[in-house]
PDB file of C-alpha atoms in Angstrom:
ATOM      1  CA  UNK A   1     258.819   7.864 102.011  1.00  0.00           C
ATOM      2  CA  UNK A   2     256.465   7.525  99.103  1.00  0.00           C
ATOM      3  CA  UNK A   3     253.107   6.172  98.486  1.00  0.00           C
ATOM      4  CA  UNK A   4     252.871   3.244  96.300  1.00  0.00           C
ATOM      5  CA  UNK A   5     252.100  -0.822  96.130  1.00  0.00           C
ATOM      6  CA  UNK A   6     254.471  -1.189  99.145  1.00  0.00           C
ATOM      7  CA  UNK A   7     255.087   2.502 100.862  1.00  0.00           C
ATOM      8  CA  UNK A   8     258.443   3.557 101.042  1.00  0.00           C
ATOM      9  CA  UNK A   9     260.664   4.480 104.408  1.00  0.00           C
ATOM     10  CA  UNK A  10     261.297   7.746 105.250  1.00  0.00           C
ATOM     11  CA  UNK A  11     264.976   7.023 106.491  1.00  0.00           C
ATOM     12  CA  UNK A  12     266.391   3.483 105.084  1.00  0.00           C
ATOM     13  CA  UNK A  13     269.800   1.645 104.587  1.00  0.00           C
ATOM     14  CA  UNK A  14     270.064  -1.585 102.923  1.00  0.00           C
ATOM     15  CA  UNK A  15     272.532  -2.754 105.667  1.00  0.00           C
ATOM     16  CA  UNK A  16     273.400  -1.168 109.029  1.00  0.00           C
ATOM     17  CA  UNK A  17     272.066   2.100 110.039  1.00  0.00           C
ATOM     18  CA  UNK A  18     273.638   4.339 112.753  1.00  0.00           C
ATOM     19  CA  UNK A  19     272.184   7.518 114.197  1.00  0.00           C
ATOM     20  CA  UNK A  20     274.497   9.105 116.296  1.00  0.00           C
ATOM     21  CA  UNK A  21     273.743  12.688 116.813  1.00  0.00           C
ATOM     22  CA  UNK A  22     271.959  15.489 115.501  1.00  0.00           C
ATOM     23  CA  UNK A  23     268.115  16.086 115.246  1.00  0.00           C
ATOM     24  CA  UNK A  24     265.453  14.225 113.208  1.00  0.00           C
ATOM     25  CA  UNK A  25     262.144  16.348 113.284  1.00  0.00           C
ATOM     26  CA  UNK A  26     260.250  13.890 111.637  1.00  0.00           C
ATOM     27  CA  UNK A  27     260.515  10.459 109.510  1.00  0.00           C
ATOM     28  CA  UNK A  28     257.302   9.141 108.216  1.00  0.00           C
ATOM     29  CA  UNK A  29     257.000   5.956 106.116  1.00  0.00           C
ATOM     30  CA  UNK A  30     254.667   5.988 102.980  1.00  0.00           C
ATOM     31  CA  UNK A  31     251.400   4.290 102.883  1.00  0.00           C
ATOM     32  CA  UNK A  32     250.904   1.478 100.834  1.00  0.00           C
ATOM     33  CA  UNK A  33     248.299   0.818  98.123  1.00  0.00           C
ATOM     34  CA  UNK A  34     248.255  -2.955  97.841  1.00  0.00           C
ATOM     35  CA  UNK A  35     250.413  -4.343 100.647  1.00  0.00           C
ATOM     36  CA  UNK A  36     252.705  -2.970 103.420  1.00  0.00           C
ATOM     37  CA  UNK A  37     253.585   0.567 104.517  1.00  0.00           C
ATOM     38  CA  UNK A  38     257.066   2.104 104.966  1.00  0.00           C
ATOM     39  CA  UNK A  39     258.856   2.280 108.121  1.00  0.00           C
ATOM     40  CA  UNK A  40     259.696   5.946 109.738  1.00  0.00           C
ATOM     41  CA  UNK A  41     263.354   4.957 110.217  1.00  0.00           C
ATOM     42  CA  UNK A  42     264.241   1.551 109.074  1.00  0.00           C
ATOM     43  CA  UNK A  43     267.402  -0.816 108.867  1.00  0.00           C
ATOM     44  CA  UNK A  44     267.807  -4.173 107.032  1.00  0.00           C
ATOM     45  CA  UNK A  45     270.350  -5.467 108.906  1.00  0.00           C
ATOM     46  CA  UNK A  46     271.194  -3.627 112.362  1.00  0.00           C
ATOM     47  CA  UNK A  47     269.719   0.006 113.664  1.00  0.00           C
ATOM     48  CA  UNK A  48     271.536   1.724 116.251  1.00  0.00           C
ATOM     49  CA  UNK A  49     270.658   4.879 117.943  1.00  0.00           C
ATOM     50  CA  UNK A  50     273.540   6.563 119.882  1.00  0.00           C
ATOM     51  CA  UNK A  51     272.874  10.017 120.186  1.00  0.00           C
ATOM     52  CA  UNK A  52     270.863  12.857 118.901  1.00  0.00           C
ATOM     53  CA  UNK A  53     266.987  13.450 119.329  1.00  0.00           C
ATOM     54  CA  UNK A  54     264.149  11.986 116.977  1.00  0.00           C
ATOM     55  CA  UNK A  55     261.315  14.078 117.594  1.00  0.00           C
ATOM     56  CA  UNK A  56     258.874  11.740 115.812  1.00  0.00           C
ATOM     57  CA  UNK A  57     259.015   8.386 113.353  1.00  0.00           C
ATOM     58  CA  UNK A  58     255.739   7.365 111.994  1.00  0.00           C
ATOM     59  CA  UNK A  59     255.143   4.152 110.202  1.00  0.00           C
ATOM     60  CA  UNK A  60     252.827   4.261 107.026  1.00  0.00           C
ATOM     61  CA  UNK A  61     250.075   2.056 107.040  1.00  0.00           C
ATOM     62  CA  UNK A  62     251.205  -1.276 108.567  1.00  0.00           C
ATOM     63  CA  UNK A  63     254.660   0.233 108.983  1.00  0.00           C
ATOM     64  CA  UNK A  64     256.834   0.624 111.948  1.00  0.00           C
ATOM     65  CA  UNK A  65     257.777   3.754 113.539  1.00  0.00           C
ATOM     66  CA  UNK A  66     261.291   2.612 114.094  1.00  0.00           C
ATOM     67  CA  UNK A  67     261.967  -1.059 112.593  1.00  0.00           C
ATOM     68  CA  UNK A  68     264.831  -3.445 111.111  1.00  0.00           C
ATOM     69  CA  UNK A  69     264.667  -6.203 109.317  1.00  0.00           C
ATOM     70  CA  UNK A  70     264.130  -7.174 105.638  1.00  0.00           C
ATOM     71  CA  UNK A  71     261.483  -8.784 103.894  1.00  0.00           C
ATOM     72  CA  UNK A  72     259.591 -10.204 106.702  1.00  0.00           C
ATOM     73  CA  UNK A  73     259.339  -9.532 110.316  1.00  0.00           C
ATOM     74  CA  UNK A  74     260.812 -12.929 111.296  1.00  0.00           C
ATOM     75  CA  UNK A  75     264.732 -11.862 110.315  1.00  0.00           C
ATOM     76  CA  UNK A  76     267.049 -11.958 113.153  1.00  0.00           C
ATOM     77  CA  UNK A  77     267.804  -8.055 113.560  1.00  0.00           C
ATOM     78  CA  UNK A  78     268.526  -5.820 116.455  1.00  0.00           C
ATOM     79  CA  UNK A  79     267.661  -2.344 117.367  1.00  0.00           C
ATOM     80  CA  UNK A  80     269.507  -0.537 120.174  1.00  0.00           C
ATOM     81  CA  UNK A  81     268.569   2.527 121.325  1.00  0.00           C
ATOM     82  CA  UNK A  82     271.980   3.206 123.416  1.00  0.00           C
ATOM     83  CA  UNK A  83     271.699   7.214 124.174  1.00  0.00           C
ATOM     84  CA  UNK A  84     269.762   9.998 122.202  1.00  0.00           C
ATOM     85  CA  UNK A  85     266.038  10.612 122.653  1.00  0.00           C
ATOM     86  CA  UNK A  86     263.023   9.550 120.847  1.00  0.00           C
ATOM     87  CA  UNK A  87     260.186  11.643 121.727  1.00  0.00           C
ATOM     88  CA  UNK A  88     257.641   9.575 119.623  1.00  0.00           C
ATOM     89  CA  UNK A  89     257.709   6.543 117.544  1.00  0.00           C
ATOM     90  CA  UNK A  90     254.450   5.134 115.881  1.00  0.00           C
ATOM     91  CA  UNK A  91     253.257   2.417 114.156  1.00  0.00           C
ATOM     92  CA  UNK A  92     250.908   2.883 111.075  1.00  0.00           C
ATOM     93  CA  UNK A  93     247.515   1.591 111.339  1.00  0.00           C
ATOM     94  CA  UNK A  94     246.385  -1.900 109.988  1.00  0.00           C
ATOM     95  CA  UNK A  95     243.732  -2.797 107.271  1.00  0.00           C
ATOM     96  CA  UNK A  96     242.093  -5.278 105.801  1.00  0.00           C
ATOM     97  CA  UNK A  97     244.372  -8.269 106.656  1.00  0.00           C
ATOM     98  CA  UNK A  98     247.372  -6.338 107.496  1.00  0.00           C
ATOM     99  CA  UNK A  99     248.062  -5.582 111.356  1.00  0.00           C
ATOM    100  CA  UNK A 100     249.285  -2.593 112.699  1.00  0.00           C
ATOM    101  CA  UNK A 101     252.809  -1.502 112.861  1.00  0.00           C
ATOM    102  CA  UNK A 102     255.039  -1.475 116.067  1.00  0.00           C
ATOM    103  CA  UNK A 103     256.142   1.670 117.468  1.00  0.00           C
ATOM    104  CA  UNK A 104     259.616   0.332 117.665  1.00  0.00           C
ATOM    105  CA  UNK A 105     260.267  -3.185 116.159  1.00  0.00           C
ATOM    106  CA  UNK A 106     262.787  -5.549 115.733  1.00  0.00           C
ATOM    107  CA  UNK A 107     262.721  -9.408 114.248  1.00  0.00           C
ATOM    108  CA  UNK A 108     265.030 -10.211 117.119  1.00  0.00           C
ATOM    109  CA  UNK A 109     265.914  -8.081 119.846  1.00  0.00           C
ATOM    110  CA  UNK A 110     265.242  -4.305 121.376  1.00  0.00           C
ATOM    111  CA  UNK A 111     268.113  -2.958 123.342  1.00  0.00           C
ATOM    112  CA  UNK A 112     266.806   0.396 125.354  1.00  0.00           C
ATOM    113  CA  UNK A 113     269.738   2.225 127.598  1.00  0.00           C
ATOM    114  CA  UNK A 114     268.593   4.683 130.177  1.00  0.00           C
ATOM    115  CA  UNK A 115     265.444   7.050 129.819  1.00  0.00           C
ATOM    116  CA  UNK A 116     265.488   7.616 126.254  1.00  0.00           C
ATOM    117  CA  UNK A 117     261.951   7.191 125.098  1.00  0.00           C
ATOM    118  CA  UNK A 118     258.847   9.332 125.929  1.00  0.00           C
ATOM    119  CA  UNK A 119     256.331   7.287 123.860  1.00  0.00           C
ATOM    120  CA  UNK A 120     256.186   4.448 121.574  1.00  0.00           C
ATOM    121  CA  UNK A 121     252.526   3.112 120.379  1.00  0.00           C
ATOM    122  CA  UNK A 122     251.445   0.678 118.028  1.00  0.00           C
ATOM    123  CA  UNK A 123     249.142   1.490 115.184  1.00  0.00           C
ATOM    124  CA  UNK A 124     245.412   0.522 115.431  1.00  0.00           C
ATOM    125  CA  UNK A 125     243.539  -2.015 113.219  1.00  0.00           C
ATOM    126  CA  UNK A 126     240.754  -1.142 111.314  1.00  0.00           C
ATOM    127  CA  UNK A 127     240.280  -4.439 109.261  1.00  0.00           C
ATOM    128  CA  UNK A 128     238.167  -7.126 110.761  1.00  0.00           C
ATOM    129  CA  UNK A 129     240.987  -9.620 110.235  1.00  0.00           C
ATOM    130  CA  UNK A 130     244.205  -7.424 111.327  1.00  0.00           C
ATOM    131  CA  UNK A 131     245.387  -6.783 114.918  1.00  0.00           C
ATOM    132  CA  UNK A 132     246.779  -3.572 116.265  1.00  0.00           C
ATOM    133  CA  UNK A 133     250.865  -3.207 117.027  1.00  0.00           C
ATOM    134  CA  UNK A 134     252.945  -3.362 120.125  1.00  0.00           C
ATOM    135  CA  UNK A 135     254.730  -0.101 121.328  1.00  0.00           C
ATOM    136  CA  UNK A 136     257.658  -1.972 121.610  1.00  0.00           C
ATOM    137  CA  UNK A 137     257.950  -5.406 119.691  1.00  0.00           C
ATOM    138  CA  UNK A 138     260.704  -7.849 119.548  1.00  0.00           C
ATOM    139  CA  UNK A 139     262.042 -11.180 121.315  1.00  0.00           C
ATOM    140  CA  UNK A 140     262.555  -9.900 124.822  1.00  0.00           C
ATOM    141  CA  UNK A 141     262.746 -11.363 128.538  1.00  0.00           C
ATOM    142  CA  UNK A 142     261.347  -9.958 131.920  1.00  0.00           C
ATOM    143  CA  UNK A 143     262.873  -8.876 134.781  1.00  0.00           C
ATOM    144  CA  UNK A 144     261.586  -5.606 136.682  1.00  0.00           C
ATOM    145  CA  UNK A 145     263.818  -4.390 139.440  1.00  0.00           C
ATOM    146  CA  UNK A 146     262.348  -2.658 142.534  1.00  0.00           C
ATOM    147  CA  UNK A 147     262.022   0.871 142.319  1.00  0.00           C
ATOM    148  CA  UNK A 148     261.895   1.424 138.669  1.00  0.00           C
ATOM    149  CA  UNK A 149     259.634   3.932 137.421  1.00  0.00           C
ATOM    150  CA  UNK A 150     258.645   3.802 133.485  1.00  0.00           C
ATOM    151  CA  UNK A 151     256.806   7.112 131.455  1.00  0.00           C
ATOM    152  CA  UNK A 152     253.175   5.790 131.348  1.00  0.00           C
ATOM    153  CA  UNK A 153     253.342   5.077 127.712  1.00  0.00           C
ATOM    154  CA  UNK A 154     256.257   2.881 127.694  1.00  0.00           C
ATOM    155  CA  UNK A 155     254.607   0.827 130.868  1.00  0.00           C
ATOM    156  CA  UNK A 156     251.555   0.473 128.604  1.00  0.00           C
ATOM    157  CA  UNK A 157     253.641  -0.813 126.006  1.00  0.00           C
ATOM    158  CA  UNK A 158     255.196  -3.195 128.078  1.00  0.00           C
ATOM    159  CA  UNK A 159     252.002  -4.514 129.616  1.00  0.00           C
ATOM    160  CA  UNK A 160     250.868  -5.105 125.828  1.00  0.00           C
ATOM    161  CA  UNK A 161     253.589  -7.330 125.364  1.00  0.00           C
ATOM    162  CA  UNK A 162     253.187  -9.215 128.420  1.00  0.00           C
ATOM    163  CA  UNK A 163     249.839  -9.701 127.964  1.00  0.00           C
ATOM    164  CA  UNK A 164     250.580 -11.695 124.630  1.00  0.00           C
ATOM    165  CA  UNK A 165     252.922 -13.819 126.083  1.00  0.00           C
ATOM    166  CA  UNK A 166     256.206 -11.684 125.300  1.00  0.00           C
ATOM    167  CA  UNK A 167     258.968 -11.613 128.078  1.00  0.00           C
ATOM    168  CA  UNK A 168     260.338  -8.081 128.900  1.00  0.00           C
ATOM    169  CA  UNK A 169     263.538  -7.593 130.745  1.00  0.00           C
ATOM    170  CA  UNK A 170     264.176  -4.464 132.421  1.00  0.00           C
ATOM    171  CA  UNK A 171     268.043  -3.859 133.835  1.00  0.00           C
ATOM    172  CA  UNK A 172     268.586  -2.129 137.221  1.00  0.00           C
ATOM    173  CA  UNK A 173     269.937   0.674 134.882  1.00  0.00           C
ATOM    174  CA  UNK A 174     266.843   1.198 132.968  1.00  0.00           C
ATOM    175  CA  UNK A 175     268.045  -0.962 129.721  1.00  0.00           C
ATOM    176  CA  UNK A 176     265.116  -2.734 128.266  1.00  0.00           C
ATOM    177  CA  UNK A 177     265.793  -6.186 126.617  1.00  0.00           C
TER     178      UNK A 177
END
């Protein structure tokens, strides 16, 4: 995405966005010169990844690596990763009063099926009034089945969510909601 007052998204849909196959080497949101950066991959309504490989999705400053919602982060939207592979989703850095972006963000629910994510990290915050982003951010509930082994980066992101009071639900088949 391009740089501007608000940075542009790398891949964008004004409505639902579905990625069903193929390979995206890099989707990068543009940096903002005055407000919010763009997301690497963004759908205003519903974002679904059901196949293919995303090698890298990176948000511009304050943007999410993979995100959904329009206007503000409180919109009721869903990100579903149901197959395919996300190798890296990284939120852009925060600055001034703007928070760092999330690796994967939804204004409502994030649903992940199976071992589809290698690394999801939130962006760092550089402003004295901003906070870093989460690896995975959304409204979630918690249940950790016995014997579940998560990649270290995903486990770190989930631990950060729980530390701030968010609940995380991981089903026995590896679905995170």
